């Protein structure tokens, strides 16, 4: 078994593994070009008997503080043979060598294999965010504009979360399947592709929403995050995001939101055909290699 940095000749094998992951719905093929173009991203493969059987990526974020463990994939014929564990140990060694302060990863709460590995290497759960995926949402007639929503810029978005620290666990911001430290620089960088909205300032409650359109299996998808202080603001922000998704002509909507709220609830059209889950964020601080399997 040889663990090494990827080569361009490995790309077909990486894509083949990805196509057989998550029932064929792996998003990685649509993100691979951006991933390998990122100078802070380090993609590794496992070569076993002349074949690429696994890969994973270490992304250095938060100004060099955090090693983001992502895109762990093992060929379906080679699972449960220890390749995921070997790759995880390699990523931890790389994080140690780069003097990173911590490593983090996110996964769906149903992903027991990843959660088990995270626990085995000494990671602890930092936070959960609820999420839902809804296709065929355009027929939803429900609308809630009880709390006015307006567009805002990245500075206003940062200021809203910074002024309401209870909304973010340890100052960590979640969007899509990512988690970053809350900084003004982060929101400035997000403004390249994200749009931001917040409720009007009333002195009570409030919500922030931000999202962007991306391609998911050759079709546009709207991905958004909602942080809300109260139920009316949450539902108004959610209603607005559904409308934005329609305006963007997205085929589906993926929404991450604060744990206290229910996206389905009594909303007509969101009760059925909606996949609901939770994102779980794990973290481990140095030293990274203190535990063994």
Phi, psi and omega in degrees: 000127181237122176256123185211168174292148182294157172238158180303328180291347179276347187304314179302320179292321178298315180293324179294318177298317181297321181296340180254021180245146180054039176063026181087004182252024178292134182276347187306317181305333180274351182246354189296318181300316179294323181296311185284344177276348182282118182293344179263011182249134184231106185263128182239151177233157170251122176256125183227118181053043175080008183232141174282117185246348181198159174205162177196164184233142171247116181250122181270116186231185178055043177065031179088009180273326193240136170260116183266115180270120187211164173057040173288118181224137176234135178306137187300334180279351186239017180284157180062032176241008177093004182290321179296319178295316180298318179293320179299316178298322178295316179297322178295320178296321178294320178297320178297315182295332180269006177058038177284152182280330186200162171238148180221157171206155173240154176203166174285147184298336179282347185280084185294326182297313180292320179297323180293315178298317179302318179293319182295328181269007174089016176283155175235153181285130182261317183201166170231144171232134175288155177212156171214150175241131180224116169263170179051044184268351189294341179278357180290121181264349182301140178212139179223108177240033182293332176245118183300138179242137177225156175291149177218172179261178185295326178295318178295322178297314178299315182299323180297311181290323180295328180279349181232070187298339180292344180285333182242129176287121179054029179066034181254129181256131180252133168211142189050233177255023184251159177216126182229159173294141179287110176219157177295326179296323178301309183293328175297319179291326179293334184295349177294331180224347181268154168244150187234145175219153174213161176286156175296147181286116180241354182091348179224140176062203179132164180206152174236136176228142174212146184197175179204160179265133178223165180268126178234107182053055174067013179226146180291140177229141176262122180245127184219163175231138178235125171249122184228148180265339184208163185297310180302319180293322179298311183293324177294319178294320179295315178301318180295320179294324175298321179292319178298318179301319177296317180297327178279358181057038178286144178280340180204168181226130175245124185230128172257139183208166183302140185302327187293345190256155178249120181286327180283286176050235181258015184282117177299132179097341178257358181285323185245150176071018179249126175273120181243139180204196175219140170275137177240130178254127176248152181215147171219135177260164181301151356284148186271336189252030184279342182248150177239163182295000000 
